mmCIF file of C-alpha atoms and ligand atoms in Angstrom:
data_model
loop_
_atom_site.group_PDB
_atom_site.id
_atom_site.type_symbol
_atom_site.label_atom_id
_atom_site.label_comp_id
_atom_site.label_asym_id
_atom_site.label_seq_id
_atom_site.Cartn_x
_atom_site.Cartn_y
_atom_site.Cartn_z
ATOM 1 C CA MET A 801 6.851 -2.009 -18.654
ATOM 2 C CA GLY A 802 6.980 -5.802 -18.980
ATOM 3 C CA GLU A 803 5.476 -8.341 -16.589
ATOM 4 C CA PHE A 804 8.739 -9.073 -14.797
ATOM 5 C CA GLU A 805 9.682 -5.433 -14.439
ATOM 6 C CA LEU A 806 6.229 -4.752 -13.008
ATOM 7 C CA ILE A 807 6.542 -7.547 -10.446
ATOM 8 C CA GLN A 808 10.043 -6.432 -9.543
ATOM 9 C CA ARG A 809 9.263 -2.740 -9.248
ATOM 10 C CA TYR A 810 6.006 -2.803 -7.337
ATOM 11 C CA PHE A 811 5.897 -6.080 -5.493
ATOM 12 C CA ALA A 812 9.202 -7.960 -5.149
ATOM 13 C CA THR A 813 10.969 -4.877 -3.797
ATOM 14 C CA ALA A 814 8.152 -3.817 -1.441
ATOM 15 C CA PRO A 815 9.158 -3.849 2.238
ATOM 16 C CA CYS A 816 6.468 -6.470 2.928
ATOM 17 C CA ALA A 817 8.091 -8.811 0.368
ATOM 18 C CA GLN A 818 11.423 -8.936 2.219
ATOM 19 C CA GLY A 819 10.522 -11.984 4.313
ATOM 20 C CA GLY A 820 9.175 -12.438 7.796
ATOM 21 C CA ASP A 821 8.670 -14.903 10.589
ATOM 22 C CA GLY A 822 8.007 -18.320 9.027
ATOM 23 C CA VAL A 823 8.964 -17.272 5.498
ATOM 24 C CA VAL A 824 11.795 -19.514 4.235
ATOM 25 C CA ARG A 825 11.611 -18.295 0.634
ATOM 26 C CA GLY A 826 9.480 -15.548 -0.865
ATOM 27 C CA ILE A 827 9.054 -14.046 -4.333
ATOM 28 C CA GLY A 828 11.348 -15.246 -7.095
ATOM 29 C CA ASP A 829 11.053 -18.999 -7.171
ATOM 30 C CA ASP A 830 8.292 -21.239 -8.495
ATOM 31 C CA CYS A 831 6.857 -21.637 -5.013
ATOM 32 C CA ALA A 832 7.262 -19.747 -1.793
ATOM 33 C CA LEU A 833 8.367 -21.870 1.157
ATOM 34 C CA LEU A 834 6.740 -21.411 4.562
ATOM 35 C CA ALA A 835 8.006 -23.073 7.728
ATOM 36 C CA VAL A 836 5.416 -25.032 9.687
ATOM 37 C CA SER A 837 6.415 -25.831 13.269
ATOM 38 C CA THR A 838 5.525 -29.102 14.925
ATOM 39 C CA GLY A 839 2.360 -28.624 16.918
ATOM 40 C CA GLU A 840 1.035 -25.891 14.635
ATOM 41 C CA GLN A 841 -1.374 -25.884 11.731
ATOM 42 C CA LEU A 842 -1.473 -23.630 8.688
ATOM 43 C CA ALA A 843 -4.680 -21.587 8.268
ATOM 44 C CA VAL A 844 -5.298 -20.728 4.607
ATOM 45 C CA SER A 845 -7.974 -18.495 3.085
ATOM 46 C CA THR A 846 -8.477 -17.006 -0.362
ATOM 47 C CA ASP A 847 -10.667 -14.124 -1.547
ATOM 48 C CA THR A 848 -11.264 -12.631 -4.975
ATOM 49 C CA LEU A 849 -12.247 -9.010 -5.484
ATOM 50 C CA VAL A 850 -13.671 -8.043 -8.884
ATOM 51 C CA ALA A 851 -13.952 -4.428 -10.093
ATOM 52 C CA GLY A 852 -17.560 -3.321 -10.267
ATOM 53 C CA VAL A 853 -18.660 -6.177 -8.006
ATOM 54 C CA HIS A 854 -16.590 -5.934 -4.834
ATOM 55 C CA PHE A 855 -15.291 -2.397 -5.270
ATOM 56 C CA PRO A 856 -16.087 0.540 -7.571
ATOM 57 C CA ALA A 857 -14.211 0.212 -10.873
ATOM 58 C CA VAL A 858 -12.949 3.779 -10.461
ATOM 59 C CA CYS A 859 -11.522 4.199 -6.986
ATOM 60 C CA ASP A 860 -8.402 5.239 -5.120
ATOM 61 C CA PRO A 861 -5.816 2.463 -5.729
ATOM 62 C CA PHE A 862 -4.124 3.074 -2.360
ATOM 63 C CA LEU A 863 -7.407 2.434 -0.555
ATOM 64 C CA LEU A 864 -8.097 -0.567 -2.755
ATOM 65 C CA GLY A 865 -4.743 -2.167 -1.943
ATOM 66 C CA GLN A 866 -5.345 -1.591 1.741
ATOM 67 C CA ARG A 867 -8.865 -2.957 1.652
ATOM 68 C CA ALA A 868 -8.062 -6.025 -0.458
ATOM 69 C CA LEU A 869 -5.595 -7.303 2.104
ATOM 70 C CA ALA A 870 -7.745 -6.314 5.096
ATOM 71 C CA VAL A 871 -10.654 -8.360 3.775
ATOM 72 C CA SER A 872 -8.460 -11.439 3.411
ATOM 73 C CA ALA A 873 -6.623 -11.003 6.698
ATOM 74 C CA SER A 874 -9.959 -10.819 8.495
ATOM 75 C CA ASP A 875 -10.416 -14.530 7.797
ATOM 76 C CA LEU A 876 -7.217 -15.229 9.737
ATOM 77 C CA ALA A 877 -8.630 -13.193 12.630
ATOM 78 C CA ALA A 878 -11.834 -15.222 12.508
ATOM 79 C CA MET A 879 -9.900 -18.470 12.951
ATOM 80 C CA GLY A 880 -7.656 -17.092 15.698
ATOM 81 C CA ALA A 881 -4.605 -17.492 13.452
ATOM 82 C CA THR A 882 -1.353 -15.560 13.698
ATOM 83 C CA PRO A 883 -0.625 -13.910 10.323
ATOM 84 C CA VAL A 884 2.363 -15.212 8.353
ATOM 85 C CA ALA A 885 2.171 -14.525 4.631
ATOM 86 C CA PHE A 886 0.009 -13.788 1.607
ATOM 87 C CA THR A 887 0.041 -14.116 -2.158
ATOM 88 C CA LEU A 888 -1.431 -11.708 -4.684
ATOM 89 C CA ALA A 889 -2.834 -12.778 -8.057
ATOM 90 C CA LEU A 890 -3.460 -9.517 -9.844
ATOM 91 C CA THR A 891 -5.284 -9.065 -13.153
ATOM 92 C CA LEU A 892 -4.890 -5.610 -14.697
ATOM 93 C CA ASP A 893 -6.257 -4.155 -17.908
ATOM 94 C CA GLN A 894 -3.163 -1.979 -18.208
ATOM 95 C CA ALA A 895 0.161 -1.466 -16.429
ATOM 96 C CA ASP A 896 -0.400 2.088 -15.186
ATOM 97 C CA ALA A 897 2.615 3.150 -13.127
ATOM 98 C CA VAL A 898 0.731 5.703 -11.027
ATOM 99 C CA TRP A 899 -2.025 3.220 -10.229
ATOM 100 C CA LEU A 900 0.413 0.409 -9.394
ATOM 101 C CA GLU A 901 2.535 2.619 -7.183
ATOM 102 C CA ALA A 902 -0.455 3.694 -5.100
ATOM 103 C CA PHE A 903 -1.950 0.190 -4.997
ATOM 104 C CA ALA A 904 1.357 -1.287 -3.808
ATOM 105 C CA LYS A 905 1.596 1.399 -1.106
ATOM 106 C CA GLY A 906 -1.884 0.596 0.205
ATOM 107 C CA LEU A 907 -1.081 -3.087 0.200
ATOM 108 C CA GLN A 908 2.184 -2.384 2.010
ATOM 109 C CA ARG A 909 0.418 -0.354 4.675
ATOM 110 C CA MET A 910 -2.036 -3.131 5.514
ATOM 111 C CA ALA A 911 0.678 -5.806 5.269
ATOM 112 C CA ALA A 912 2.733 -3.917 7.848
ATOM 113 C CA ALA A 913 -0.292 -3.409 10.101
ATOM 114 C CA CYS A 914 -1.086 -7.133 9.972
ATOM 115 C CA THR A 915 2.535 -8.412 9.889
ATOM 116 C CA LEU A 916 1.883 -10.309 6.670
ATOM 117 C CA ALA A 917 4.712 -10.971 4.224
ATOM 118 C CA LEU A 918 4.062 -10.946 0.472
ATOM 119 C CA VAL A 919 5.562 -14.239 -0.749
ATOM 120 C CA GLY A 920 4.291 -14.623 -4.285
ATOM 121 C CA GLY A 921 1.519 -14.168 -6.754
ATOM 122 C CA ASP A 922 0.684 -13.948 -10.400
ATOM 123 C CA THR A 923 0.308 -11.026 -12.778
ATOM 124 C CA THR A 924 -1.992 -11.238 -15.779
ATOM 125 C CA ARG A 925 -3.808 -8.963 -18.194
ATOM 126 C CA GLY A 926 -7.595 -8.726 -18.177
ATOM 127 C CA PRO A 927 -10.462 -6.906 -16.410
ATOM 128 C CA LEU A 928 -9.282 -5.588 -13.037
ATOM 129 C CA SER A 929 -9.542 -8.191 -10.288
ATOM 130 C CA MET A 930 -7.384 -9.617 -7.552
ATOM 131 C CA THR A 931 -7.182 -12.814 -5.588
ATOM 132 C CA LEU A 932 -5.376 -12.744 -2.294
ATOM 133 C CA THR A 933 -4.515 -15.856 -0.341
ATOM 134 C CA VAL A 934 -3.484 -15.478 3.283
ATOM 135 C CA PHE A 935 -1.573 -17.945 5.441
ATOM 136 C CA GLY A 936 -1.530 -17.983 9.215
ATOM 137 C CA ARG A 937 -0.435 -20.351 11.922
ATOM 138 C CA VAL A 938 -2.402 -21.662 14.823
ATOM 139 C CA PRO A 939 -1.560 -24.145 17.605
ATOM 140 C CA ALA A 940 -2.848 -27.569 16.495
ATOM 141 C CA GLY A 941 -6.505 -28.001 17.363
ATOM 142 C CA GLN A 942 -6.964 -24.448 18.682
ATOM 143 C CA ALA A 943 -8.321 -22.693 15.607
ATOM 144 C CA LEU A 944 -11.691 -21.038 16.165
ATOM 145 C CA THR A 945 -14.418 -22.613 14.060
ATOM 146 C CA ARG A 946 -18.107 -21.977 13.445
ATOM 147 C CA SER A 947 -19.253 -25.245 14.940
ATOM 148 C CA GLY A 948 -18.634 -25.116 18.691
ATOM 149 C CA ALA A 949 -21.392 -22.799 20.013
ATOM 150 C CA ARG A 950 -23.247 -24.348 22.951
ATOM 151 C CA GLU A 951 -26.564 -23.645 24.625
ATOM 152 C CA GLY A 952 -25.958 -21.097 27.401
ATOM 153 C CA ASP A 953 -23.087 -19.333 25.622
ATOM 154 C CA LEU A 954 -23.281 -15.602 24.998
ATOM 155 C CA LEU A 955 -23.173 -14.178 21.480
ATOM 156 C CA CYS A 956 -20.746 -11.258 21.109
ATOM 157 C CA VAL A 957 -19.425 -8.951 18.422
ATOM 158 C CA GLY A 958 -16.067 -7.216 18.179
ATOM 159 C CA GLY A 959 -17.444 -3.682 17.795
ATOM 160 C CA GLN A 960 -19.896 -1.414 16.021
ATOM 161 C CA LEU A 961 -21.618 -2.829 12.946
ATOM 162 C CA GLY A 962 -23.176 -1.433 9.795
ATOM 163 C CA ASP A 963 -20.760 1.444 9.105
ATOM 164 C CA ALA A 964 -19.292 0.000 5.901
ATOM 165 C CA ALA A 965 -22.710 -0.815 4.451
ATOM 166 C CA GLY A 966 -23.966 2.614 5.460
ATOM 167 C CA ALA A 967 -20.922 4.187 3.801
ATOM 168 C CA LEU A 968 -21.651 2.597 0.421
ATOM 169 C CA PRO A 969 -23.656 5.533 -1.004
ATOM 170 C CA LEU A 970 -20.730 7.777 0.065
ATOM 171 C CA VAL A 971 -18.230 5.377 -1.530
ATOM 172 C CA LEU A 972 -20.214 5.386 -4.767
ATOM 173 C CA GLY A 973 -20.536 9.164 -4.731
ATOM 174 C CA GLN A 974 -24.328 8.962 -4.604
ATOM 175 C CA HIS A 975 -24.505 10.832 -1.336
ATOM 176 C CA GLU A 976 -22.475 13.446 0.487
ATOM 177 C CA ALA A 977 -22.223 14.247 4.166
ATOM 178 C CA ALA A 978 -20.278 16.508 6.506
ATOM 179 C CA ALA A 979 -16.682 15.377 7.064
ATOM 180 C CA GLU A 980 -17.256 14.393 10.704
ATOM 181 C CA ILE A 981 -19.874 11.906 9.519
ATOM 182 C CA SER A 982 -18.447 10.750 6.186
ATOM 183 C CA GLU A 983 -14.813 10.340 7.240
ATOM 184 C CA PRO A 984 -15.240 7.683 9.940
ATOM 185 C CA LEU A 985 -17.739 5.782 7.782
ATOM 186 C CA LEU A 986 -15.566 5.847 4.656
ATOM 187 C CA ALA A 987 -12.630 4.685 6.772
ATOM 188 C CA ARG A 988 -14.658 1.706 7.954
ATOM 189 C CA TYR A 989 -15.355 0.770 4.327
ATOM 190 C CA TRP A 990 -11.874 1.357 2.913
ATOM 191 C CA SER A 991 -9.659 0.273 5.770
ATOM 192 C CA PRO A 992 -11.411 -2.114 8.099
ATOM 193 C CA MET A 993 -8.779 -3.281 10.587
ATOM 194 C CA PRO A 994 -8.906 -7.077 10.816
ATOM 195 C CA GLN A 995 -9.380 -8.058 14.474
ATOM 196 C CA LEU A 996 -6.289 -10.245 14.537
ATOM 197 C CA ALA A 997 -5.261 -9.710 18.167
ATOM 198 C CA LEU A 998 -8.826 -10.276 19.363
ATOM 199 C CA GLY A 999 -9.042 -13.489 17.320
ATOM 200 C CA GLN A 1000 -5.833 -14.796 18.867
ATOM 201 C CA ALA A 1001 -7.029 -13.856 22.363
ATOM 202 C CA LEU A 1002 -10.237 -15.818 21.737
ATOM 203 C CA ARG A 1003 -8.320 -19.072 21.247
ATOM 204 C CA GLY A 1004 -9.309 -21.336 24.101
ATOM 205 C CA GLN A 1005 -12.038 -18.841 25.122
ATOM 206 C CA ALA A 1006 -14.593 -18.618 22.324
ATOM 207 C CA THR A 1007 -16.586 -21.706 21.403
ATOM 208 C CA ALA A 1008 -17.307 -20.473 17.854
ATOM 209 C CA ALA A 1009 -16.271 -17.478 15.776
ATOM 210 C CA LEU A 1010 -16.324 -15.939 12.322
ATOM 211 C CA ASP A 1011 -15.829 -12.552 10.745
ATOM 212 C CA ILE A 1012 -18.945 -10.667 9.691
ATOM 213 C CA SER A 1013 -18.739 -9.999 5.967
ATOM 214 C CA ASP A 1014 -22.303 -10.551 4.740
ATOM 215 C CA GLY A 1015 -24.296 -8.948 7.569
ATOM 216 C CA LEU A 1016 -24.869 -10.034 11.142
ATOM 217 C CA LEU A 1017 -27.977 -12.142 10.498
ATOM 218 C CA ALA A 1018 -26.555 -14.104 7.587
ATOM 219 C CA ASP A 1019 -23.230 -14.746 9.290
ATOM 220 C CA CYS A 1020 -24.755 -15.698 12.635
ATOM 221 C CA GLY A 1021 -26.865 -18.107 10.603
ATOM 222 C CA HIS A 1022 -23.632 -19.909 9.683
ATOM 223 C CA ILE A 1023 -22.686 -20.336 13.362
ATOM 224 C CA ALA A 1024 -26.204 -21.511 14.244
ATOM 225 C CA LYS A 1025 -26.240 -24.077 11.455
ATOM 226 C CA ALA A 1026 -22.685 -25.353 11.939
ATOM 227 C CA SER A 1027 -23.178 -25.624 15.713
ATOM 228 C CA GLY A 1028 -26.709 -27.079 15.607
ATOM 229 C CA VAL A 1029 -28.112 -24.330 17.869
ATOM 230 C CA ALA A 1030 -30.274 -21.213 17.644
ATOM 231 C CA LEU A 1031 -28.964 -17.704 18.227
ATOM 232 C CA GLN A 1032 -31.100 -15.000 19.817
ATOM 233 C CA ILE A 1033 -30.021 -11.457 19.054
ATOM 234 C CA GLU A 1034 -31.358 -8.553 21.125
ATOM 235 C CA ALA A 1035 -31.760 -5.736 18.601
ATOM 236 C CA ALA A 1036 -31.218 -3.016 21.217
ATOM 237 C CA ARG A 1037 -27.783 -4.436 22.093
ATOM 238 C CA ILE A 1038 -26.339 -4.220 18.584
ATOM 239 C CA PRO A 1039 -23.630 -1.521 18.718
ATOM 240 C CA LEU A 1040 -24.142 1.247 16.139
ATOM 241 C CA SER A 1041 -21.894 4.249 15.584
ATOM 242 C CA ALA A 1042 -23.061 7.799 16.163
ATOM 243 C CA ALA A 1043 -21.858 8.698 12.647
ATOM 244 C CA LEU A 1044 -24.008 6.011 11.028
ATOM 245 C CA CYS A 1045 -27.103 6.967 13.033
ATOM 246 C CA ALA A 1046 -26.525 10.640 12.184
ATOM 247 C CA LEU A 1047 -26.289 9.787 8.478
ATOM 248 C CA ILE A 1048 -29.313 7.535 8.028
ATOM 249 C CA GLY A 1049 -31.175 7.366 11.332
ATOM 250 C CA HIS A 1050 -31.280 4.599 13.902
ATOM 251 C CA GLU A 1051 -33.672 2.271 12.122
ATOM 252 C CA ARG A 1052 -31.762 2.151 8.860
ATOM 253 C CA ALA A 1053 -28.466 1.958 10.764
ATOM 254 C CA LEU A 1054 -29.797 -1.170 12.442
ATOM 255 C CA SER A 1055 -30.769 -2.528 9.051
ATOM 256 C CA CYS A 1056 -27.198 -1.980 7.813
ATOM 257 C CA ALA A 1057 -25.861 -3.864 10.815
ATOM 258 C CA LEU A 1058 -28.292 -6.741 10.360
ATOM 259 C CA SER A 1059 -28.097 -7.282 6.636
ATOM 260 C CA GLY A 1060 -25.466 -4.955 5.194
ATOM 261 C CA GLY A 1061 -22.035 -6.353 4.479
ATOM 262 C CA ASP A 1062 -18.342 -5.555 4.766
ATOM 263 C CA ASP A 1063 -18.080 -5.137 8.547
ATOM 264 C CA TYR A 1064 -15.088 -7.448 9.014
ATOM 265 C CA ARG A 1065 -15.640 -7.524 12.757
ATOM 266 C CA LEU A 1066 -15.663 -10.787 14.662
ATOM 267 C CA ALA A 1067 -18.826 -12.449 15.948
ATOM 268 C CA PHE A 1068 -18.247 -15.174 18.521
ATOM 269 C CA THR A 1069 -19.844 -17.230 21.248
ATOM 270 C CA LEU A 1070 -18.380 -17.952 24.651
ATOM 271 C CA PRO A 1071 -19.411 -19.109 28.124
ATOM 272 C CA PRO A 1072 -20.794 -16.132 30.157
ATOM 273 C CA GLU A 1073 -17.989 -16.097 32.747
ATOM 274 C CA ARG A 1074 -15.364 -15.411 30.058
ATOM 275 C CA LEU A 1075 -16.887 -12.191 28.743
ATOM 276 C CA SER A 1076 -15.393 -9.849 31.355
ATOM 277 C CA VAL A 1077 -11.897 -11.235 30.706
ATOM 278 C CA ILE A 1078 -12.198 -10.379 27.012
ATOM 279 C CA GLN A 1079 -13.866 -7.003 27.614
ATOM 280 C CA ALA A 1080 -11.049 -5.984 29.977
ATOM 281 C CA ASP A 1081 -8.753 -5.792 26.938
ATOM 282 C CA TRP A 1082 -11.379 -5.123 24.255
ATOM 283 C CA PRO A 1083 -13.966 -2.743 25.755
ATOM 284 C CA GLU A 1084 -15.555 -2.405 22.292
ATOM 285 C CA VAL A 1085 -16.670 -6.056 22.470
ATOM 286 C CA ARG A 1086 -20.423 -6.256 23.062
ATOM 287 C CA MET A 1087 -22.688 -9.072 24.162
ATOM 288 C CA ILE A 1088 -25.650 -8.985 21.774
ATOM 289 C CA GLY A 1089 -27.486 -12.188 22.529
ATOM 290 C CA GLN A 1090 -27.338 -15.808 23.528
ATOM 291 C CA VAL A 1091 -27.149 -19.342 22.278
ATOM 292 C CA VAL A 1092 -30.285 -21.403 22.877
ATOM 293 C CA ALA A 1093 -31.620 -24.770 21.773
ATOM 294 C CA GLY A 1094 -33.226 -24.832 18.351
ATOM 295 C CA ARG A 1095 -32.165 -23.606 14.960
ATOM 296 C CA GLY A 1096 -31.782 -20.346 13.082
ATOM 297 C CA VAL A 1097 -31.250 -16.751 14.154
ATOM 298 C CA HIS A 1098 -33.987 -14.861 15.983
ATOM 299 C CA LEU A 1099 -34.063 -11.128 16.434
ATOM 300 C CA LEU A 1100 -35.696 -9.961 19.678
ATOM 301 C CA ASP A 1101 -37.170 -6.568 20.539
ATOM 302 C CA ALA A 1102 -36.703 -4.838 23.917
ATOM 303 C CA ALA A 1103 -39.567 -6.884 25.386
ATOM 304 C CA GLY A 1104 -37.927 -10.132 24.325
ATOM 305 C CA GLN A 1105 -40.479 -10.731 21.562
ATOM 306 C CA VAL A 1106 -39.283 -12.126 18.243
ATOM 307 C CA ILE A 1107 -39.341 -9.405 15.595
ATOM 308 C CA GLU A 1108 -41.055 -10.938 12.591
ATOM 309 C CA ALA A 1109 -39.296 -11.448 9.287
ATOM 310 C CA PRO A 1110 -36.015 -9.735 10.069
ATOM 311 C CA HIS A 1111 -34.832 -10.408 6.509
ATOM 312 C CA GLY A 1112 -37.876 -9.188 4.609
ATOM 313 C CA GLY A 1113 -38.802 -6.590 7.193
ATOM 314 C CA TYR A 1114 -35.671 -4.529 6.785
ATOM 315 C CA GLN A 1115 -34.907 -2.654 3.629
ATOM 316 C CA HIS A 1116 -31.463 -1.648 2.490
ATOM 317 C CA PHE A 1117 -32.112 2.021 1.619
HETATM 318 P P1 ADP B 638 5.548 -18.763 -12.732
HETATM 319 O O1 ADP B 638 5.538 -18.484 -14.204
HETATM 320 O O2 ADP B 638 6.527 -19.798 -12.310
HETATM 321 O O3 ADP B 638 4.185 -18.967 -12.155
HETATM 322 P P2 ADP B 638 5.717 -15.939 -12.493
HETATM 323 O O4 ADP B 638 6.575 -15.572 -13.642
HETATM 324 O O5 ADP B 638 4.252 -15.807 -12.636
HETATM 325 O O6 ADP B 638 6.109 -17.418 -12.043
HETATM 326 O O7 ADP B 638 6.146 -15.106 -11.212
HETATM 327 C C1 ADP B 638 7.525 -14.929 -10.881
HETATM 328 C C2 ADP B 638 7.643 -14.715 -9.389
HETATM 329 O O8 ADP B 638 6.986 -13.506 -9.060
HETATM 330 C C3 ADP B 638 6.995 -15.812 -8.576
HETATM 331 O O9 ADP B 638 7.761 -15.981 -7.388
HETATM 332 C C4 ADP B 638 5.631 -15.245 -8.249
HETATM 333 O O10 ADP B 638 5.138 -15.784 -7.048
HETATM 334 C C5 ADP B 638 5.939 -13.758 -8.136
HETATM 335 N N1 ADP B 638 4.803 -12.894 -8.502
HETATM 336 C C6 ADP B 638 4.168 -12.810 -9.693
HETATM 337 N N2 ADP B 638 3.189 -11.867 -9.660
HETATM 338 C C7 ADP B 638 3.200 -11.347 -8.400
HETATM 339 C C8 ADP B 638 2.441 -10.363 -7.734
HETATM 340 N N3 ADP B 638 1.439 -9.698 -8.311
HETATM 341 N N4 ADP B 638 2.747 -10.097 -6.445
HETATM 342 C C9 ADP B 638 3.720 -10.760 -5.819
HETATM 343 N N5 ADP B 638 4.489 -11.688 -6.382
HETATM 344 C C10 ADP B 638 4.246 -11.992 -7.669
HETATM 345 MG MG1 MG B 639 2.725 -17.317 -13.295
#
């Protein structure tokens, strides 16, 4: 199968490549054309996933396709953008029809879930990797950024944390667990659902936001630095799933939430009076701390004391 046949068979004819809101021209020309309305801005984000670094070299291609797009779309959620389109630059060591078919199906599933249209890409030979670029639209000036957190705001997260990091030994086949424990955790690793609707609802509500991809502490550090504030996190308020705690115990589950990666849930700050409005529609949203004067991220125990060395003090397995 040649390059053009491959593109045609697996990508150009996929349902997600048949256009969408804001797509003037998709696959087939030298550029895709996206419509940008007056009063709106285009949100653009790109992510590369490399086999053996960001995902196991041998894995289910359907799950990989799903996950690759979810990871990228999560950046649109973090900015409060409405999804429009994405491109896929795919490097493959071989054109394996079975692999491509399953990969394209996984991609299609996530594209449909996120209402993202595939509008272009590139196909090359080499070690397996993929770069996805996502495009979203946002009313001018209303994108959520990392820099607006203010003293007195609450710090919130979009749901339970740590599951994907805790699932890693299961993903890598180093560990096995009963289905009722492994299934929800593996799902959180392979198909994190980008919190797109929550991100859009936070426009005009949240003062700062991002998606948690590198662990709660590291990512909150970005908000603290960009906003010129300190964030206090109450350890006991961090939402952990029953499956994760059953697998590795509460203490290591907390460690996964704090410094594991791959959550793709939103973390955001907002004035206290706005929390109940958001929680009415997103009951899984949890307040986990507050914004105070100072710098850095401080983890507090139940007595409100700073837990020393949250980075060094927690071990990842
Ligand atoms: P060019 O040589 O002008 O860069 P290509 O021959 O690489 O164009 O690609 C032909 C068309 O197919 C373009 O519209 C491109 O965006 C699209 N395309 C190439 N690879 C992919 C892919 N993996 N997924 C989706 N579209 C792709
Ligand atoms: Mg090309």
